Coordinates of N, CA, C and O in Angstrom, one line a residue:
M9 N -6.0 -36.9 12.1 CA -6.2 -37.1 13.5 C -5.1 -36.4 14.3 O -4.0 -36.5 14.0
E10 N -5.6 -35.6 15.2 CA -4.7 -34.8 16.1 C -4.4 -35.5 17.4 O -5.4 -36.1 18.0
V11 N -3.2 -35.5 17.8 CA -2.8 -36.1 19.1 C -2.5 -34.9 20.0 O -1.6 -34.2 19.7
I12 N -3.1 -34.8 21.1 CA -2.8 -33.8 22.0 C -1.9 -34.4 23.1 O -2.2 -35.4 23.7
N13 N -0.8 -33.7 23.4 CA 0.1 -34.1 24.4 C -0.4 -33.8 25.8 O -0.4 -32.6 26.2
Q14 N -0.8 -34.8 26.5 CA -1.3 -34.6 27.8 C -0.3 -35.3 28.8 O 0.0 -36.4 28.6
K15 N 0.1 -34.5 29.8 CA 1.0 -35.1 30.8 C 0.1 -35.6 32.0 O -0.8 -34.9 32.4
A16 N 0.4 -36.8 32.4 CA -0.3 -37.3 33.5 C 0.3 -36.8 34.8 O 1.5 -36.9 35.1
V17 N -0.5 -36.1 35.6 CA -0.1 -35.5 36.9 C -0.7 -36.4 38.0 O -1.9 -36.7 38.0
R18 N 0.2 -36.9 38.8 CA -0.3 -37.8 39.9 C -0.2 -37.1 41.3 O 0.6 -36.2 41.4
T19 N -0.9 -37.6 42.2 CA -0.9 -37.1 43.5 C 0.0 -38.0 44.3 O -0.2 -39.2 44.4
D20 N 1.1 -37.5 44.9 CA 2.0 -38.3 45.7 C 2.5 -37.5 46.9 O 3.5 -36.8 46.9
N21 N 1.7 -37.6 48.0 CA 2.0 -36.9 49.2 C 3.2 -37.4 49.9 O 3.9 -36.7 50.6
T22 N 3.5 -38.7 49.6 CA 4.7 -39.2 50.3 C 6.0 -38.6 49.7 O 6.9 -38.3 50.4
L23 N 6.0 -38.4 48.4 CA 7.2 -37.7 47.8 C 7.3 -36.3 48.2 O 8.4 -35.8 48.4
L24 N 6.2 -35.6 48.4 CA 6.2 -34.3 48.9 C 6.8 -34.2 50.3 O 7.6 -33.4 50.7
A25 N 6.4 -35.2 51.2 CA 6.9 -35.2 52.5 C 8.4 -35.6 52.6 O 9.2 -35.0 53.3
V26 N 8.8 -36.5 51.7 CA 10.2 -36.9 51.6 C 11.1 -35.7 51.1 O 12.2 -35.5 51.6
T27 N 10.5 -34.9 50.2 CA 11.2 -33.7 49.7 C 11.5 -32.7 50.9 O 12.5 -32.1 51.0
H28 N 10.5 -32.6 51.7 CA 10.7 -31.7 52.9 C 11.7 -32.3 53.9 O 12.5 -31.5 54.4
L29 N 11.7 -33.6 54.1 CA 12.6 -34.2 55.0 C 14.0 -34.2 54.5 O 14.9 -34.4 55.3
T30 N 14.2 -34.1 53.2 CA 15.6 -34.1 52.7 C 16.4 -32.9 53.1 O 17.6 -32.9 53.0
Q31 N 15.7 -31.9 53.6 CA 16.4 -30.7 54.1 C 17.2 -31.0 55.3 O 18.1 -30.3 55.7
L32 N 16.8 -32.1 56.0 CA 17.5 -32.5 57.3 C 18.9 -33.1 57.0 O 19.6 -33.5 57.9
L33 N 19.2 -33.3 55.7 CA 20.5 -34.0 55.4 C 21.7 -33.1 55.8 O 22.7 -33.7 56.1
S34 N 21.5 -31.8 55.9 CA 22.6 -31.0 56.4 C 23.0 -31.3 57.8 O 24.2 -31.1 58.2
Y35 N 22.1 -31.8 58.6 CA 22.4 -32.2 60.0 C 23.1 -33.5 60.1 O 23.8 -33.8 61.1
V36 N 23.0 -34.3 59.1 CA 23.7 -35.6 59.0 C 25.0 -35.6 58.3 O 26.0 -36.0 58.8
T37 N 25.0 -35.0 57.1 CA 26.1 -35.0 56.2 C 26.9 -33.7 56.2 O 28.0 -33.7 55.7
G38 N 26.2 -32.6 56.5 CA 26.8 -31.3 56.5 C 26.5 -30.5 55.2 O 26.8 -29.4 55.1
F39 N 25.9 -31.2 54.2 CA 25.5 -30.5 53.0 C 24.3 -31.3 52.4 O 23.9 -32.4 52.9
G40 N 23.7 -30.8 51.4 CA 22.6 -31.5 50.7 C 21.3 -30.9 51.0 O 20.3 -31.3 50.3
S41 N 21.2 -30.0 51.9 CA 19.8 -29.5 52.3 C 19.2 -28.6 51.2 O 18.0 -28.4 51.2
L42 N 20.0 -28.1 50.3 CA 19.5 -27.3 49.2 C 19.6 -28.1 47.9 O 18.7 -28.0 47.1
I43 N 20.6 -28.9 47.7 CA 20.8 -29.6 46.4 C 19.8 -30.7 46.2 O 19.2 -30.8 45.1
I44 N 19.6 -31.6 47.2 CA 18.7 -32.7 47.0 C 17.3 -32.3 46.8 O 16.6 -32.8 45.8
P45 N 16.7 -31.4 47.6 CA 15.3 -30.9 47.3 C 15.2 -30.2 45.9 O 14.2 -30.4 45.2
L46 N 16.3 -29.5 45.5 CA 16.3 -28.9 44.2 C 16.2 -29.9 43.1 O 15.5 -29.7 42.1
I47 N 17.0 -31.0 43.2 CA 17.0 -32.0 42.2 C 15.6 -32.7 42.1 O 15.1 -32.9 41.0
I48 N 15.0 -33.0 43.3 CA 13.7 -33.6 43.3 C 12.7 -32.7 42.7 O 11.8 -33.1 42.0
W49 N 12.7 -31.4 43.1 CA 11.7 -30.5 42.6 C 11.8 -30.3 41.1 O 10.8 -30.4 40.4
L50 N 13.0 -30.1 40.6 CA 13.2 -29.9 39.1 C 12.8 -31.2 38.3 O 12.3 -31.1 37.2
S51 N 13.1 -32.4 38.9 CA 12.8 -33.6 38.1 C 11.3 -34.0 38.2 O 10.8 -34.7 37.3
S52 N 10.5 -33.5 39.2 CA 9.2 -33.9 39.3 C 8.1 -32.8 39.4 O 7.0 -33.1 39.8
K53 N 8.5 -31.6 39.1 CA 7.5 -30.5 39.3 C 6.4 -30.6 38.4 O 5.3 -30.1 38.7
D54 N 6.6 -31.2 37.2 CA 5.5 -31.3 36.2 C 4.7 -32.6 36.3 O 3.7 -32.8 35.7
K55 N 5.3 -33.5 37.1 CA 4.7 -34.9 37.2 C 3.8 -35.1 38.5 O 3.0 -35.9 38.5
V56 N 4.1 -34.4 39.5 CA 3.5 -34.6 40.8 C 2.7 -33.3 41.2 O 3.2 -32.2 41.1
E57 N 1.4 -33.5 41.5 CA 0.5 -32.4 41.9 C 1.0 -31.8 43.2 O 1.2 -32.4 44.2
G58 N 1.2 -30.5 43.1 CA 1.6 -29.7 44.3 C 3.2 -29.6 44.5 O 3.6 -28.9 45.4
M59 N 3.9 -30.3 43.7 CA 5.4 -30.3 43.8 C 6.0 -28.9 43.5 O 6.9 -28.5 44.2
N60 N 5.4 -28.2 42.6 CA 5.9 -26.9 42.2 C 5.8 -26.0 43.4 O 6.7 -25.2 43.7
E61 N 4.6 -26.0 44.1 CA 4.4 -25.1 45.2 C 5.3 -25.5 46.4 O 6.0 -24.6 47.0
H62 N 5.4 -26.8 46.7 CA 6.2 -27.2 47.8 C 7.7 -27.0 47.5 O 8.5 -26.6 48.4
G63 N 8.1 -27.3 46.3 CA 9.5 -27.1 45.9 C 10.0 -25.7 46.0 O 11.1 -25.4 46.5
K64 N 9.2 -24.8 45.5 CA 9.5 -23.4 45.6 C 9.6 -22.9 47.1 O 10.5 -22.2 47.4
A65 N 8.7 -23.4 47.9 CA 8.7 -23.1 49.3 C 10.0 -23.6 50.0 O 10.7 -22.9 50.8
I66 N 10.4 -24.8 49.6 CA 11.6 -25.4 50.2 C 12.9 -24.6 49.8 O 13.7 -24.3 50.6
I67 N 13.0 -24.3 48.5 CA 14.1 -23.6 48.0 C 14.2 -22.2 48.5 O 15.3 -21.8 49.0
N68 N 13.1 -21.5 48.6 CA 13.1 -20.2 49.2 C 13.5 -20.3 50.7 O 14.2 -19.4 51.2
F69 N 13.0 -21.3 51.4 CA 13.4 -21.4 52.8 C 14.9 -21.7 53.0 O 15.5 -21.1 53.8
Q70 N 15.5 -22.6 52.2 CA 16.9 -22.9 52.3 C 17.8 -21.7 51.9 O 18.8 -21.4 52.6
I71 N 17.4 -20.9 50.9 CA 18.1 -19.7 50.5 C 18.0 -18.7 51.7 O 19.0 -18.0 52.0
S72 N 16.8 -18.6 52.3 CA 16.7 -17.6 53.4 C 17.5 -18.0 54.6 O 18.2 -17.2 55.2
L73 N 17.6 -19.4 54.9 CA 18.4 -19.8 56.0 C 19.9 -19.5 55.7 O 20.6 -19.1 56.6
I74 N 20.4 -19.7 54.5 CA 21.8 -19.4 54.1 C 22.0 -17.9 54.3 O 23.0 -17.5 54.8
L75 N 21.1 -17.1 53.9 CA 21.2 -15.6 54.0 C 21.3 -15.2 55.5 O 22.1 -14.4 55.9
Y76 N 20.4 -15.8 56.3 CA 20.4 -15.5 57.8 C 21.7 -16.0 58.4 O 22.2 -15.3 59.3
I77 N 22.3 -17.1 58.0 CA 23.6 -17.5 58.5 C 24.7 -16.5 58.1 O 25.5 -16.2 59.0
I78 N 24.7 -16.1 56.9 CA 25.7 -15.1 56.4 C 25.6 -13.8 57.2 O 26.6 -13.2 57.5
I79 N 24.4 -13.4 57.5 CA 24.2 -12.2 58.3 C 24.6 -12.4 59.8 O 25.1 -11.5 60.4
S80 N 24.3 -13.6 60.3 CA 24.6 -13.8 61.7 C 26.1 -14.0 62.1 O 26.5 -13.6 63.2
I81 N 26.9 -14.4 61.1 CA 28.3 -14.6 61.4 C 29.0 -13.3 61.8 O 29.7 -13.2 62.8
P82 N 28.9 -12.2 61.0 CA 29.5 -10.9 61.4 C 28.8 -10.3 62.6 O 29.4 -9.6 63.4
A83 N 27.5 -10.7 62.9 CA 26.8 -10.1 64.0 C 27.3 -10.7 65.3 O 26.9 -10.3 66.4
I84 N 28.1 -11.8 65.3 CA 28.7 -12.3 66.5 C 29.6 -11.2 67.2 O 29.6 -11.2 68.4
L85 N 30.2 -10.4 66.4 CA 31.0 -9.3 67.0 C 30.2 -8.2 67.7 O 30.7 -7.5 68.5
L86 N 28.9 -8.2 67.4 CA 28.0 -7.2 68.0 C 27.3 -7.8 69.2 O 26.2 -8.3 69.2
L87 N 28.1 -7.8 70.3 CA 27.6 -8.3 71.6 C 27.1 -9.7 71.6 O 26.2 -10.1 72.3
G88 N 27.6 -10.5 70.6 CA 27.2 -11.9 70.6 C 25.8 -12.2 70.0 O 25.3 -13.3 70.1
L89 N 25.2 -11.2 69.4 CA 23.8 -11.4 68.9 C 23.8 -12.4 67.7 O 22.8 -13.0 67.5
G90 N 24.9 -12.6 67.0 CA 25.0 -13.5 65.9 C 24.8 -15.0 66.4 O 24.3 -15.8 65.7
I91 N 25.3 -15.2 67.7 CA 25.2 -16.6 68.2 C 23.7 -16.9 68.4 O 23.3 -18.0 68.1
L92 N 22.9 -15.9 68.9 CA 21.5 -16.2 69.0 C 20.8 -16.4 67.7 O 19.9 -17.2 67.5
G93 N 21.3 -15.7 66.7 CA 20.8 -15.8 65.3 C 21.1 -17.2 64.8 O 20.3 -17.9 64.1
L94 N 22.3 -17.7 65.0 CA 22.7 -19.0 64.5 C 21.9 -20.1 65.2 O 21.5 -21.1 64.6
I95 N 21.7 -19.9 66.5 CA 20.9 -20.9 67.3 C 19.5 -20.9 66.7 O 18.9 -22.0 66.5
G96 N 18.9 -19.7 66.5 CA 17.6 -19.7 65.9 C 17.5 -20.3 64.5 O 16.5 -21.0 64.2
V97 N 18.5 -20.1 63.7 CA 18.5 -20.7 62.4 C 18.6 -22.2 62.5 O 17.9 -22.9 61.8
G98 N 19.4 -22.7 63.4 CA 19.5 -24.1 63.6 C 18.2 -24.8 64.1 O 17.8 -25.8 63.6
I99 N 17.5 -24.1 65.0 CA 16.2 -24.6 65.5 C 15.2 -24.6 64.4 O 14.4 -25.6 64.1
L100 N 15.0 -23.4 63.7 CA 14.0 -23.3 62.6 C 14.3 -24.3 61.5 O 13.4 -24.9 60.9
G101 N 15.6 -24.5 61.1 CA 16.0 -25.4 60.1 C 15.7 -26.8 60.4 O 15.7 -27.7 59.5
F102 N 15.6 -27.2 61.7 CA 15.3 -28.5 62.1 C 13.8 -28.8 62.2 O 13.3 -29.8 61.8
I103 N 13.1 -27.8 62.8 CA 11.7 -28.0 63.1 C 10.8 -27.8 61.9 O 9.9 -28.6 61.7
L104 N 11.0 -26.8 61.2 CA 10.0 -26.4 60.1 C 10.0 -27.5 59.0 O 8.9 -27.8 58.5
P105 N 11.1 -28.1 58.6 CA 10.9 -29.2 57.6 C 10.1 -30.4 58.1 O 9.3 -31.0 57.3
I106 N 10.2 -30.7 59.4 CA 9.4 -31.8 59.9 C 7.9 -31.4 59.9 O 7.0 -32.2 59.6
V107 N 7.6 -30.2 60.4 CA 6.2 -29.7 60.4 C 5.6 -29.7 59.0 O 4.5 -30.2 58.8
N108 N 6.4 -29.2 58.1 CA 5.8 -29.1 56.7 C 5.8 -30.5 56.0 O 5.0 -30.7 55.1
A109 N 6.6 -31.4 56.4 CA 6.5 -32.8 55.9 C 5.2 -33.4 56.4 O 4.5 -34.1 55.6
V110 N 4.8 -33.2 57.6 CA 3.5 -33.7 58.1 C 2.4 -33.0 57.4 O 1.4 -33.6 57.0
K111 N 2.5 -31.7 57.1 CA 1.4 -31.0 56.4 C 1.3 -31.5 55.0 O 0.2 -31.7 54.4
A112 N 2.5 -31.8 54.3 CA 2.5 -32.3 53.0 C 1.8 -33.7 52.9 O 1.1 -34.0 51.9
S113 N 2.1 -34.5 53.9 CA 1.5 -35.9 53.9 C 0.0 -35.8 54.1 O -0.7 -36.7 53.7
N114 N -0.5 -34.7 54.7 CA -1.9 -34.5 54.9 C -2.6 -33.8 53.7 O -3.8 -33.5 53.8
G115 N -1.8 -33.4 52.8 CA -2.3 -32.7 51.6 C -2.5 -31.2 51.8 O -3.2 -30.5 51.0
E116 N -1.8 -30.6 52.8 CA -1.9 -29.2 53.0 C -0.8 -28.4 52.4 O 0.2 -29.0 52.0
S117 N -0.9 -27.1 52.3 CA 0.1 -26.2 51.7 C 1.2 -26.0 52.7 O 1.0 -25.9 53.9
P118 N 2.4 -25.8 52.2 CA 3.6 -25.5 53.1 C 3.5 -24.1 53.7 O 3.0 -23.2 53.0
S119 N 4.0 -23.9 54.9 CA 4.2 -22.5 55.4 C 5.5 -22.5 56.2 O 5.6 -23.1 57.2
Y120 N 6.4 -21.8 55.7 CA 7.7 -21.6 56.3 C 7.8 -20.2 56.9 O 7.5 -19.2 56.3
F121 N 8.2 -20.2 58.2 CA 8.3 -18.9 59.0 C 9.5 -18.1 58.5 O 10.6 -18.7 58.3
M122 N 9.4 -16.8 58.4 CA 10.5 -15.9 58.0 C 11.2 -16.2 56.7 O 12.4 -16.2 56.6
T123 N 10.4 -16.6 55.7 CA 11.0 -17.0 54.4 C 10.9 -15.8 53.5 O 9.8 -15.2 53.3
I124 N 12.0 -15.5 52.8 CA 12.0 -14.5 51.8 C 11.7 -15.2 50.4 O 12.3 -16.2 50.1
K125 N 10.8 -14.6 49.7 CA 10.4 -15.2 48.4 C 11.4 -14.8 47.3 O 11.2 -13.8 46.7
F126 N 12.4 -15.7 47.0 CA 13.3 -15.5 45.9 C 12.7 -16.0 44.6 O 12.8 -15.4 43.6
I127 N 12.0 -17.1 44.7 CA 11.4 -17.8 43.6 C 9.9 -17.7 43.8 O 9.4 -18.2 44.8
S128 N 9.2 -17.1 42.9 CA 7.7 -16.9 43.1 C 6.9 -17.7 42.1 O 7.4 -18.2 41.1

């Protein structure tokens, strides 16, 4: 008798939404916007339906925001354009996780604006 190892995949839109909202931890604590979603994604990407797609989108978005911040800091010396970049990163980093948490709770795919795909 052969036993086939089947993993139970469950649908959990609440966990997907919470994973998106954990990106807002950096506004409260100053850190955690990359680490906490990474831990949630790695621990449940095989157990929750859609977590792999949402987790990759979150990690790509957070790495892109870090890259935009690194680019914006020296750009402050160029007529203050870096300040506009930092303000834009702050606004996008606050609004897009909320929008995508609502999308995740409705069962839709995530869409982050200006995200570079580091993990595909």
